[in-house]
Coordinates of C-alpha atoms and ligand atoms in Angstrom, one line a residue:
Chain A
M1 CA 19.9 -52.8 18.8
A2 CA 20.9 -53.7 15.3
E3 CA 18.4 -51.8 13.2
T4 CA 17.9 -48.1 12.8
L5 CA 15.8 -46.9 15.7
S6 CA 13.0 -44.6 14.6
I7 CA 10.5 -43.2 17.0
S8 CA 8.0 -41.3 14.8
Q9 CA 5.3 -40.3 17.2
A10 CA 5.4 -36.6 18.1
S11 CA 4.1 -36.1 21.6
E12 CA 4.2 -33.5 24.3
A13 CA 6.9 -35.4 26.1
H14 CA 9.6 -35.0 23.5
A15 CA 11.7 -31.8 23.5
L16 CA 12.5 -32.4 19.9
S17 CA 11.0 -34.7 17.4
L18 CA 11.8 -35.1 13.7
E19 CA 9.6 -37.3 11.5
G20 CA 10.9 -38.3 8.0
V21 CA 12.9 -35.2 7.5
S22 CA 14.7 -35.0 4.2
R23 CA 16.8 -32.3 2.5
R24 CA 18.1 -32.3 -1.0
F25 CA 20.6 -29.9 -2.5
G26 CA 20.0 -30.4 -6.2
A27 CA 20.6 -34.0 -6.9
L28 CA 22.4 -34.5 -3.6
V29 CA 20.3 -36.0 -0.7
A30 CA 22.0 -34.5 2.3
L31 CA 19.4 -35.8 4.7
D32 CA 17.3 -38.9 3.9
Q33 CA 14.1 -39.6 5.9
V34 CA 15.5 -38.9 9.3
S35 CA 13.3 -39.5 12.3
L36 CA 14.7 -38.7 15.7
T37 CA 13.5 -37.7 19.2
V38 CA 15.3 -36.0 22.0
E39 CA 13.7 -35.7 25.5
A40 CA 13.7 -32.5 27.6
G41 CA 16.9 -32.1 29.4
E42 CA 18.6 -34.9 27.5
R43 CA 22.2 -34.6 26.4
R44 CA 22.6 -36.3 23.1
A45 CA 25.7 -36.7 20.9
I46 CA 25.6 -37.1 17.1
L47 CA 28.6 -38.8 15.5
G48 CA 29.3 -39.3 11.9
A49 CA 31.9 -38.8 9.2
N50 CA 32.2 -35.6 7.3
G51 CA 29.3 -35.1 5.0
A52 CA 27.1 -37.5 6.9
G53 CA 24.4 -34.7 7.2
K54 CA 24.9 -33.7 10.8
T55 CA 25.0 -29.9 10.2
T56 CA 22.2 -30.1 7.7
L57 CA 20.1 -31.8 10.4
F58 CA 20.8 -28.8 12.7
N59 CA 19.9 -26.4 9.9
M60 CA 16.5 -28.2 9.6
V61 CA 15.8 -27.9 13.3
T62 CA 16.8 -24.2 13.6
G63 CA 15.1 -23.2 10.3
D64 CA 18.3 -22.0 8.7
F65 CA 17.2 -24.2 5.8
R66 CA 13.8 -25.8 5.2
P67 CA 13.4 -29.5 4.8
T68 CA 12.3 -30.8 1.4
A69 CA 10.1 -33.3 3.3
G70 CA 9.1 -34.2 6.8
R71 CA 8.0 -32.5 10.0
I72 CA 9.7 -31.1 13.1
W73 CA 8.2 -30.6 16.5
F74 CA 9.6 -28.7 19.4
F75 CA 8.0 -29.4 22.8
G76 CA 4.9 -30.6 21.0
E77 CA 4.6 -27.7 18.7
D78 CA 5.0 -28.2 14.9
I79 CA 7.7 -25.7 14.0
T80 CA 8.3 -27.0 10.5
A81 CA 7.1 -23.7 8.9
L82 CA 8.2 -21.3 11.6
P83 CA 11.0 -18.8 10.7
P84 CA 14.3 -19.2 12.6
H85 CA 13.7 -16.3 15.0
E86 CA 10.4 -17.7 16.1
R87 CA 12.1 -21.0 17.0
I88 CA 14.8 -19.1 19.0
R89 CA 12.1 -17.3 20.9
R90 CA 10.7 -20.7 21.9
G91 CA 13.9 -21.7 23.6
L92 CA 15.9 -23.3 20.8
R93 CA 19.6 -22.2 20.5
R94 CA 22.5 -23.2 18.4
T95 CA 26.2 -22.7 17.8
Y96 CA 27.8 -22.9 14.4
Q97 CA 30.5 -25.2 13.2
N98 CA 32.3 -22.3 11.5
S99 CA 32.3 -19.4 13.9
M100 CA 29.5 -17.0 13.1
L101 CA 30.4 -14.2 15.5
F102 CA 30.4 -10.5 14.8
R103 CA 34.1 -10.3 14.5
G104 CA 34.3 -6.5 14.4
L105 CA 32.4 -6.2 17.7
S106 CA 33.5 -6.6 21.3
V107 CA 32.6 -9.7 23.3
R108 CA 30.2 -7.5 25.3
D109 CA 28.4 -6.4 22.1
N110 CA 28.1 -9.9 20.8
L111 CA 26.6 -11.1 24.0
Y112 CA 24.4 -7.9 24.1
L113 CA 23.0 -8.8 20.7
A114 CA 22.3 -12.4 21.9
A115 CA 20.6 -11.0 25.0
Q116 CA 18.6 -8.5 23.0
G117 CA 17.5 -11.1 20.5
I118 CA 15.3 -12.8 23.0
T119 CA 13.9 -9.8 24.9
R120 CA 11.5 -7.0 24.0
G121 CA 12.7 -3.6 22.8
R122 CA 14.5 -5.0 19.8
Y123 CA 13.2 -2.1 17.7
S124 CA 14.0 0.6 20.3
L125 CA 15.4 3.7 18.8
R126 CA 17.0 4.6 22.1
R127 CA 20.4 3.7 23.2
P128 CA 20.5 1.0 25.9
R129 CA 21.2 2.4 29.4
R130 CA 24.3 1.3 31.1
D131 CA 22.3 -0.6 33.7
S132 CA 19.9 -2.2 31.2
S133 CA 19.0 -5.8 31.9
E134 CA 20.4 -6.9 28.5
L135 CA 23.8 -5.5 29.3
S136 CA 23.9 -7.0 32.7
L137 CA 22.8 -10.3 31.2
A138 CA 25.7 -10.0 28.7
E139 CA 28.1 -9.6 31.6
R140 CA 26.7 -12.6 33.5
L141 CA 27.0 -14.7 30.3
A142 CA 30.6 -13.6 29.9
G143 CA 31.2 -14.8 33.5
Y144 CA 29.6 -18.1 32.8
V145 CA 31.9 -18.8 29.8
H146 CA 35.0 -17.3 31.5
L147 CA 35.3 -14.3 29.3
T148 CA 34.7 -11.5 31.9
Q149 CA 38.3 -10.3 31.4
W150 CA 37.8 -10.0 27.7
L151 CA 34.4 -8.2 27.7
D152 CA 35.8 -5.2 25.8
T153 CA 38.1 -7.2 23.5
T154 CA 37.2 -7.3 19.8
V155 CA 36.2 -10.8 18.8
S156 CA 38.8 -11.0 16.1
D157 CA 41.5 -10.6 18.8
L158 CA 40.2 -13.6 20.8
S159 CA 41.9 -17.0 20.5
H160 CA 40.0 -19.7 18.7
G161 CA 39.1 -21.4 22.0
Q162 CA 37.7 -18.2 23.4
Q163 CA 35.6 -17.7 20.3
R164 CA 34.1 -21.1 20.8
Q165 CA 33.4 -20.2 24.4
L166 CA 31.7 -17.0 23.3
E167 CA 29.5 -19.0 20.8
I168 CA 28.3 -21.0 23.7
G169 CA 27.8 -17.9 25.9
M170 CA 25.6 -16.5 23.2
A171 CA 23.6 -19.7 23.0
L172 CA 22.9 -19.5 26.7
A173 CA 21.1 -16.1 26.6
G174 CA 17.5 -16.1 27.8
A175 CA 15.9 -19.3 28.8
P176 CA 17.3 -22.0 26.5
R177 CA 15.5 -25.3 26.6
M178 CA 17.6 -27.1 24.0
I179 CA 21.0 -26.1 22.5
L180 CA 22.4 -27.5 19.3
L181 CA 26.2 -27.5 19.5
D182 CA 27.9 -28.0 16.1
E183 CA 31.4 -29.4 16.8
P184 CA 32.2 -27.0 19.7
A185 CA 35.5 -28.8 20.5
A186 CA 36.9 -28.6 17.0
G187 CA 40.4 -27.1 17.0
L188 CA 40.6 -26.8 20.8
S189 CA 43.7 -27.6 22.8
P190 CA 43.4 -30.4 25.4
K191 CA 43.0 -27.9 28.2
E192 CA 40.4 -26.0 26.4
R193 CA 38.6 -29.2 25.7
R194 CA 38.6 -30.1 29.4
D195 CA 37.2 -26.6 30.1
L196 CA 34.5 -27.1 27.5
I197 CA 33.5 -30.5 28.9
A198 CA 33.3 -28.9 32.4
L199 CA 31.2 -26.1 31.1
L200 CA 28.7 -28.4 29.4
Q201 CA 28.5 -30.7 32.4
A202 CA 27.7 -27.7 34.6
L203 CA 24.7 -26.6 32.5
P204 CA 21.4 -26.6 34.5
A205 CA 19.8 -30.0 34.3
H206 CA 16.7 -28.8 32.5
V207 CA 18.8 -27.5 29.6
G208 CA 19.1 -30.2 27.0
F209 CA 21.6 -30.2 24.2
V210 CA 22.6 -32.1 21.1
I211 CA 26.3 -32.0 20.4
I212 CA 27.9 -32.9 17.1
E213 CA 31.4 -34.0 17.9
H214 CA 34.1 -35.8 16.0
D215 CA 36.1 -36.4 19.2
L216 CA 34.6 -39.5 20.7
D217 CA 36.1 -38.8 24.1
V218 CA 34.4 -35.5 24.3
A219 CA 31.1 -36.8 23.0
L220 CA 31.0 -39.8 25.3
R221 CA 31.8 -37.8 28.3
V222 CA 28.9 -35.3 28.0
A223 CA 26.3 -37.5 26.4
R224 CA 24.3 -40.4 27.7
F225 CA 22.9 -41.4 24.4
V226 CA 24.5 -41.4 21.0
T227 CA 23.1 -41.2 17.4
V228 CA 25.4 -42.2 14.6
M229 CA 24.7 -40.7 11.1
H230 CA 25.9 -42.0 7.8
N231 CA 25.1 -40.9 4.3
G232 CA 22.2 -38.6 5.4
Q233 CA 20.6 -41.4 7.5
I234 CA 20.5 -42.5 11.1
F235 CA 22.8 -45.4 11.1
K236 CA 22.7 -46.4 14.8
E237 CA 21.6 -45.2 18.2
G238 CA 22.6 -46.4 21.6
T239 CA 24.5 -45.8 24.8
P240 CA 28.1 -44.6 24.5
D241 CA 29.2 -48.1 25.5
E242 CA 27.1 -49.8 22.8
I243 CA 28.2 -47.4 20.2
E244 CA 31.9 -47.6 21.1
N245 CA 31.9 -51.4 20.9
D246 CA 29.7 -51.7 17.8
P247 CA 31.6 -53.3 15.0
D248 CA 29.4 -51.6 12.3
V249 CA 30.1 -48.2 13.8
Q250 CA 33.8 -49.0 14.0
A251 CA 33.8 -50.0 10.4
I252 CA 32.2 -46.8 9.0
Y253 CA 33.5 -44.3 11.4
L254 CA 36.1 -45.3 14.0
G255 CA 37.9 -47.9 11.9
G256 CA 40.8 -45.9 10.8
H257 CA 40.9 -44.1 14.1
H258 CA 41.2 -46.9 16.7
G259 CA 42.1 -49.7 14.3
Chain B
M1 CA 31.2 -0.4 -2.5
T2 CA 32.3 -2.0 0.7
I3 CA 29.5 -1.7 3.1
S4 CA 29.9 -4.8 5.1
S5 CA 32.9 -4.3 7.4
A6 CA 31.8 -4.8 10.9
S7 CA 34.4 -2.5 12.3
D8 CA 32.2 0.6 12.3
L9 CA 29.5 -1.2 14.2
E10 CA 29.6 1.0 17.2
Q11 CA 29.5 0.2 20.8
P12 CA 25.9 0.2 21.9
R13 CA 26.5 1.5 25.4
L14 CA 28.4 4.8 25.6
P15 CA 27.3 8.0 24.0
S16 CA 30.7 9.3 23.1
L17 CA 29.9 12.9 23.8
P18 CA 33.2 14.7 23.8
V19 CA 32.7 17.0 20.8
K20 CA 35.9 17.7 19.0
P21 CA 37.0 21.3 18.4
W22 CA 36.9 21.0 14.6
Q23 CA 33.3 19.8 14.8
I24 CA 32.3 23.0 16.7
L25 CA 34.2 25.0 14.1
V26 CA 32.2 23.3 11.3
L27 CA 29.0 24.0 13.1
L28 CA 29.9 27.7 13.6
L29 CA 30.9 28.0 10.0
L30 CA 27.5 26.5 8.9
I31 CA 25.7 29.0 11.0
V32 CA 27.8 32.1 10.3
Y33 CA 28.8 31.8 6.6
P34 CA 25.4 32.6 5.1
L35 CA 25.5 36.0 6.8
M36 CA 28.6 36.9 4.8
V37 CA 27.8 35.7 1.3
P38 CA 25.4 36.6 -1.5
D39 CA 22.1 34.8 -2.0
F40 CA 23.5 32.4 -4.5
W41 CA 25.7 30.9 -1.9
R42 CA 22.9 30.8 0.6
L43 CA 20.4 29.1 -1.6
Q44 CA 21.9 27.5 -4.7
V45 CA 24.9 26.1 -2.8
G46 CA 24.1 26.1 0.9
A47 CA 20.4 25.2 1.2
Y48 CA 20.5 23.0 -1.9
A49 CA 23.5 20.9 -0.7
L50 CA 21.9 20.5 2.7
I51 CA 18.6 19.3 1.2
L52 CA 20.4 16.8 -1.2
G53 CA 22.4 15.8 1.8
V54 CA 19.3 15.0 3.8
I55 CA 18.0 12.8 1.0
A56 CA 21.4 11.1 0.5
L57 CA 21.5 10.7 4.3
S58 CA 18.5 8.4 4.1
L59 CA 20.5 6.2 1.7
T60 CA 23.6 6.4 3.8
F61 CA 21.5 5.1 6.7
L62 CA 20.0 2.3 4.7
A63 CA 23.1 1.3 2.9
G64 CA 25.8 2.1 5.4
Y65 CA 24.1 0.7 8.5
G66 CA 21.6 -1.7 6.9
G67 CA 23.6 -2.9 3.9
M68 CA 20.6 -2.2 1.6
V69 CA 21.3 0.0 -1.4
S70 CA 18.0 1.5 -2.4
L71 CA 17.6 3.6 -5.5
A72 CA 14.1 4.7 -4.5
Q73 CA 15.1 7.3 -2.0
M74 CA 14.7 10.2 -4.4
T75 CA 11.3 8.7 -5.3
V76 CA 10.3 8.7 -1.6
A77 CA 11.3 12.4 -1.5
G78 CA 9.3 12.9 -4.6
V79 CA 6.2 11.3 -3.1
A80 CA 6.5 13.7 -0.2
G81 CA 6.9 16.6 -2.6
Y82 CA 3.9 15.6 -4.7
A83 CA 1.9 15.1 -1.6
V84 CA 2.7 18.6 -0.4
A85 CA 1.6 20.0 -3.8
I86 CA -1.6 18.0 -4.0
F87 CA -2.8 18.3 -0.4
G88 CA -1.7 22.0 -0.1
V89 CA -1.8 25.0 -2.4
N90 CA -0.3 25.1 -5.9
S91 CA -0.7 27.4 -8.9
A92 CA -2.4 24.8 -11.0
A93 CA -5.5 25.2 -8.8
L94 CA -5.5 21.5 -8.4
G95 CA -4.4 21.5 -4.8
L96 CA -6.8 20.5 -2.0
G97 CA -5.7 23.6 -0.2
W98 CA -5.4 22.1 3.2
P99 CA -3.5 24.0 5.9
W100 CA 0.2 23.3 6.3
W101 CA -0.2 21.7 9.7
V102 CA -2.3 19.0 8.0
T103 CA -0.4 18.9 4.7
I104 CA 3.1 18.5 6.1
P105 CA 2.5 15.6 8.6
L106 CA 0.2 13.9 6.1
S107 CA 2.8 14.2 3.3
L108 CA 5.5 12.8 5.6
A109 CA 3.2 9.9 6.6
V110 CA 2.3 9.1 3.0
A111 CA 5.9 9.1 1.9
T112 CA 7.0 7.0 4.9
L113 CA 4.2 4.5 4.0
F114 CA 5.4 4.4 0.5
A115 CA 9.0 3.8 1.7
T116 CA 7.7 1.0 4.0
L117 CA 6.0 -0.7 1.0
T118 CA 9.1 -0.3 -1.0
G119 CA 11.0 -2.0 1.8
W120 CA 8.4 -4.7 2.1
L121 CA 8.9 -5.4 -1.6
S122 CA 12.7 -5.2 -1.6
V123 CA 13.9 -6.9 1.6
R124 CA 13.4 -10.3 0.1
T125 CA 16.2 -9.5 -2.3
A126 CA 19.8 -8.7 -1.7
G127 CA 22.7 -6.8 -3.4
I128 CA 22.2 -6.1 -7.1
Y129 CA 18.6 -7.3 -7.0
T130 CA 17.7 -4.8 -4.3
I131 CA 19.2 -2.1 -6.6
M132 CA 17.2 -3.4 -9.5
I133 CA 13.9 -3.7 -7.7
T134 CA 14.2 -0.2 -6.2
L135 CA 15.2 1.2 -9.5
A136 CA 12.1 -0.4 -11.0
I137 CA 9.9 1.2 -8.4
A138 CA 11.6 4.6 -9.1
V139 CA 11.0 4.2 -12.8
A140 CA 7.4 3.1 -12.3
F141 CA 6.7 6.1 -10.2
F142 CA 8.3 8.4 -12.8
Y143 CA 6.0 7.0 -15.5
L144 CA 3.0 7.1 -13.3
V145 CA 3.3 10.8 -12.5
R146 CA 4.1 11.6 -16.1
Q147 CA 1.0 9.8 -17.5
N148 CA -1.4 10.6 -14.8
Y149 CA -3.1 14.0 -15.2
V150 CA -6.0 13.5 -12.8
I151 CA -3.8 13.4 -9.6
F152 CA -0.3 14.3 -10.6
N153 CA -1.0 16.8 -13.5
G154 CA 1.1 14.7 -15.8
F155 CA 4.1 16.2 -17.7
T156 CA 3.5 19.7 -16.2
G157 CA 3.5 18.8 -12.6
F158 CA 2.9 21.5 -10.1
A159 CA 4.3 24.9 -9.5
G160 CA 3.8 27.8 -7.1
L161 CA 4.9 25.7 -4.1
A162 CA 6.4 27.5 -1.1
P163 CA 6.9 27.0 2.5
P164 CA 4.0 28.3 4.6
P165 CA 4.4 31.7 6.3
V166 CA 4.7 30.3 9.9
F167 CA 5.5 32.8 12.7
G168 CA 5.0 35.6 10.2
L169 CA 8.3 34.8 8.5
D170 CA 8.8 34.5 4.8
W171 CA 10.6 31.1 4.7
R172 CA 11.1 31.4 1.0
A173 CA 13.6 34.2 1.6
P174 CA 17.2 33.0 1.3
L175 CA 18.3 33.4 4.8
P176 CA 15.3 31.9 6.6
F177 CA 15.2 29.1 4.0
Y178 CA 18.9 28.3 4.5
Y179 CA 18.4 28.1 8.3
L180 CA 15.3 26.0 7.9
S181 CA 17.3 23.5 5.7
L182 CA 20.2 23.6 8.2
G183 CA 17.8 22.9 11.1
V184 CA 16.2 19.9 9.4
A185 CA 19.6 18.6 8.2
G186 CA 21.0 19.0 11.7
I187 CA 18.1 17.1 13.3
C188 CA 18.3 14.3 10.7
F189 CA 22.0 14.0 11.1
A190 CA 21.9 14.0 14.9
A191 CA 19.0 11.5 14.8
V192 CA 21.0 9.1 12.6
V193 CA 24.1 9.4 14.7
Y194 CA 22.2 8.7 17.8
M195 CA 20.2 5.9 16.2
S196 CA 23.3 4.1 14.9
R197 CA 24.0 3.1 18.5
S198 CA 20.5 2.5 19.6
T199 CA 19.2 -1.1 20.0
M200 CA 17.6 -0.8 16.5
G201 CA 20.8 0.6 15.0
V202 CA 23.1 -2.0 16.4
A203 CA 20.7 -4.8 15.4
L204 CA 20.6 -3.3 11.9
Q205 CA 24.3 -3.4 11.6
G206 CA 24.4 -6.9 12.9
I207 CA 21.9 -7.8 10.2
R208 CA 24.0 -6.1 7.6
D209 CA 27.1 -8.2 8.7
N210 CA 25.4 -11.5 9.2
P211 CA 21.6 -11.8 8.8
R212 CA 21.6 -15.6 9.3
R213 CA 23.3 -15.2 12.7
M214 CA 20.9 -12.5 13.7
A215 CA 17.9 -14.7 12.9
A216 CA 19.5 -17.4 15.0
L217 CA 19.7 -14.9 17.9
G218 CA 15.9 -14.3 17.7
F219 CA 15.8 -11.2 15.5
N220 CA 13.2 -10.9 12.9
V221 CA 15.5 -9.9 10.1
R222 CA 12.8 -8.9 7.6
A223 CA 10.9 -6.8 10.1
H224 CA 14.1 -4.9 11.1
R225 CA 14.9 -4.2 7.4
I226 CA 11.5 -3.0 6.7
A227 CA 11.6 -0.7 9.8
A228 CA 14.9 0.6 8.4
Y229 CA 13.2 1.5 5.1
A230 CA 10.5 3.3 7.0
L231 CA 13.0 5.3 9.1
A232 CA 15.0 6.2 6.0
G233 CA 11.8 7.0 4.3
L234 CA 10.9 9.6 6.9
I235 CA 14.3 11.3 6.4
A236 CA 14.0 11.2 2.6
A237 CA 10.5 12.7 3.0
L238 CA 11.7 15.6 5.0
G239 CA 14.3 16.3 2.4
G240 CA 11.7 15.9 -0.3
I241 CA 9.4 18.6 1.2
L242 CA 12.4 21.0 1.5
L243 CA 13.3 20.2 -2.1
V244 CA 9.9 21.0 -3.4
W245 CA 9.9 24.3 -1.6
F246 CA 13.4 25.0 -2.8
N247 CA 12.5 24.4 -6.5
G248 CA 9.0 25.9 -6.1
R249 CA 7.8 23.2 -8.4
I250 CA 7.7 19.5 -8.9
S251 CA 7.3 17.5 -12.1
P252 CA 8.2 14.1 -13.4
G253 CA 11.7 15.3 -14.1
S254 CA 12.2 15.8 -10.4
V255 CA 11.9 12.0 -9.9
G256 CA 13.5 10.9 -13.1
V257 CA 16.2 8.3 -13.3
D258 CA 19.0 10.8 -13.4
R259 CA 17.8 12.5 -10.2
V260 CA 17.5 9.1 -8.6
I261 CA 21.1 8.2 -9.6
D262 CA 22.3 11.6 -8.3
I263 CA 21.5 10.5 -4.8
L264 CA 23.4 7.3 -5.1
V265 CA 26.4 9.2 -6.6
I266 CA 26.3 11.7 -3.7
A267 CA 26.1 9.1 -1.0
V268 CA 28.9 7.0 -2.5
I269 CA 31.2 10.0 -3.3
G270 CA 30.8 11.2 0.3
G271 CA 31.2 7.7 1.8
L272 CA 28.6 5.4 3.3
R273 CA 30.5 4.7 6.4
H274 CA 29.2 7.7 8.4
P275 CA 26.3 10.2 8.1
T276 CA 28.8 13.0 7.4
G277 CA 29.5 11.4 4.0
A278 CA 26.1 12.3 2.7
F279 CA 26.6 16.0 3.3
L280 CA 30.2 15.9 2.1
G281 CA 29.1 14.2 -1.1
A282 CA 26.2 16.7 -1.5
I283 CA 28.5 19.8 -1.2
V284 CA 31.0 18.4 -3.7
F285 CA 28.2 17.5 -6.1
V286 CA 26.5 20.9 -5.8
L287 CA 29.8 22.7 -6.3
L288 CA 30.6 20.6 -9.3
E289 CA 27.1 21.0 -10.8
N290 CA 27.2 24.8 -10.4
F291 CA 30.7 25.4 -11.6
A292 CA 31.7 22.6 -13.9
I293 CA 28.6 23.3 -15.9
D294 CA 29.9 26.7 -16.6
L295 CA 32.9 25.2 -18.3
I296 CA 31.3 22.3 -20.0
D297 CA 27.8 21.4 -21.1
R298 CA 25.3 19.2 -19.3
E299 CA 26.1 16.1 -21.2
R300 CA 29.7 16.4 -20.5
F301 CA 29.0 17.2 -16.9
N302 CA 27.3 13.9 -16.5
T303 CA 30.4 12.3 -18.0
V304 CA 32.6 14.2 -15.5
I305 CA 30.4 13.1 -12.6
G306 CA 30.4 9.5 -13.8
I307 CA 34.2 9.4 -14.1
A308 CA 34.6 11.1 -10.6
F309 CA 32.2 8.4 -9.3
L310 CA 34.2 5.6 -10.8
A311 CA 37.4 7.0 -9.6
I312 CA 36.1 7.3 -6.0
V313 CA 34.7 3.9 -6.0
F314 CA 37.9 2.5 -7.4
F315 CA 40.4 4.3 -5.3
S316 CA 38.5 4.8 -2.1
P317 CA 35.5 2.6 -1.6
D318 CA 34.8 4.6 1.5
G319 CA 34.4 7.7 -0.5
L320 CA 35.8 11.1 0.5
L321 CA 35.5 10.0 4.1
G322 CA 37.8 7.2 3.4
L323 CA 40.3 9.5 1.7
W324 CA 40.1 11.8 4.7
D325 CA 40.8 8.8 7.1
K326 CA 43.7 7.7 4.9
A327 CA 45.2 11.2 4.9
S328 CA 44.9 11.7 8.6
R329 CA 46.4 8.3 9.3
A330 CA 49.3 9.0 6.9
S331 CA 49.9 12.4 8.6
R332 CA 49.8 10.7 12.1
T333 CA 52.3 8.1 10.9
L334 CA 54.4 10.9 9.5
A335 CA 54.2 12.9 12.7
G336 CA 55.0 9.8 14.7
A337 CA 58.0 9.1 12.5
T338 CA 59.2 12.6 12.9
K339 CA 58.9 12.4 16.7
D340 CA 60.8 9.2 16.7
W341 CA 63.5 10.7 14.6
N342 CA 63.7 13.8 16.8
G343 CA 63.7 11.8 20.0
R344 CA 66.7 9.8 19.1
Ligands
ADP1 N1 24.1 -25.3 1.5 C1 24.5 -26.5 0.9 N2 24.4 -26.5 -0.4 C2 24.8 -27.6 -1.1 N3 25.2 -28.8 -0.5 C3 25.2 -28.8 0.9 C4 24.9 -27.6 1.6 N4 25.0 -27.9 2.9 C5 25.5 -29.2 3.0 N5 25.6 -29.7 1.8 C6 26.0 -31.1 1.4 O1 25.2 -31.9 2.2 C7 26.0 -33.0 2.7 C8 26.0 -33.0 4.2 O2 26.6 -31.9 4.7 P1 26.7 -31.6 6.2 O3 25.4 -31.6 6.8 O4 27.4 -30.3 6.4 O5 27.6 -32.8 6.8 P2 28.3 -32.9 8.2 O6 28.0 -31.7 9.1 O7 27.8 -34.2 8.7 O8 29.8 -33.0 7.9 C9 27.4 -32.8 2.2 O9 27.6 -33.6 1.0 C10 27.4 -31.3 1.9 O10 28.3 -31.1 0.8
MG2 MG1 29.1 -30.3 9.9

């Protein structure tokens, strides 16, 4: 596959489908006519140098920013004009490249907010009961990302690796159908990296994710299909093997690394 | 004004009930002191501070928990006051003369609706722009009531307004009116404290600290903010009705820009971090207004208040509450140091 692969037909079968999505910041074209599809339950890695437009792509999908052109479908529904919270309620989740946790709050409260965000009673003027389903979900999520011991710890007191785990825990609240992970392994120790890979591999099979990852080893271990971005465009798509051995990709991205 | 530290975002789970001894003492003092002082201290100081405190509390709730500084809270109170005058009985014979049990709930509803609309208009903006748009709303309401004679009786406004004689009590009399104000203030205070740890309250504080993150968790940030305006509006409306009974009258001056700013000054002087700040600020403001004005004239009084405001914002962004915290921390450190020293 030498040329840019673009599948532009939105159909019920695709979990996520972008068609000609562009985003400008002033004169800068951060995202240029990107078309992309991800199937339900698929695990996809996105590679690309700094500034390639990867995070911007996520921001388009979650609605953090609106595209200047193009359309986005989520499980067959056009979500281009939906506000972010509506997309979350449809099963889309994300983590942020730069931690966006509530640093003054405990782990439990962060997970509680994540659990509350996707359930009813968000406007309740009553205090949650100790045995509320949201609080017990928060505890289950903490167990899932190995933070049970730290439930009452303030987030600012967590290690960097634990904060990344918490981000993922928050993204797992409710019934996620697709999770966008923005460089979850950045700044992790080798051991934390292994834990993260194990965690991602253990996700239920129906939960798909798209992972932006600089570390090729992590990306290739959790993903079966890789998209390479360059200058706001999709540069190449293929299996990990194809991508790893592609001379063009090596030239723009891996050259310095493995050279 | 620092209103964005997440550290005061309280745990959503546990109602921390243990009431501290000094809190019981303050409550007792609030109940007992009017029995021992002249009317001036019951009404002009006590009741007035409680009422201004309630209106300021609505801003503390919005700004402290929601991160939205609205200058229209006195205007919401004014809408409630005007509604009471128009729906009920007033000396201008312009009132509809409806009974109090219609007038009061209706006035609260109208003011809360007004607050909700204000919120709907303001939540698209942030920071200084919120302040500007709410100020614009306040000024617009001031000119509306001043120029409109058909509904608002223009420059004159309405007089002869008094609380209804429910239970055969004259609520206008100093003692009953003090306790009425104390009761309303107490309920509003307790409601805000309770609400701050409710699902809505915690969500609001999350939105204050990181709205984008909250949206990415599934929260409708706009709707939550508008709901906060509505809740704050109800509190301000309660204060507004008490205020119109306290003054016995309402006119454009009651909702003028200086009155609007007073509420901001009170809330900020007291501290936006906790509901206590609103009442702390109100009592300081009322004492200054009553006693500083004896020494200097009104214009200079405004200068004094303005300088006090700047000093507080400059030296203690958390207002008097912040000063209190600093003092108690310093004394604890001092006590600790002394213990260390003695122990050795
Ligand atoms: N909010 C923004 N405002 C202006 N420019 C932006 C913004 N977000 C991203 N950009 C620009 O868009 C380009 C792509 O950024 P980004 O998507 O963050 O890249 P990546 O995640 O691949 O490193 C960069 O040149 C970046 O500076
Ligand atoms: Mg990025």
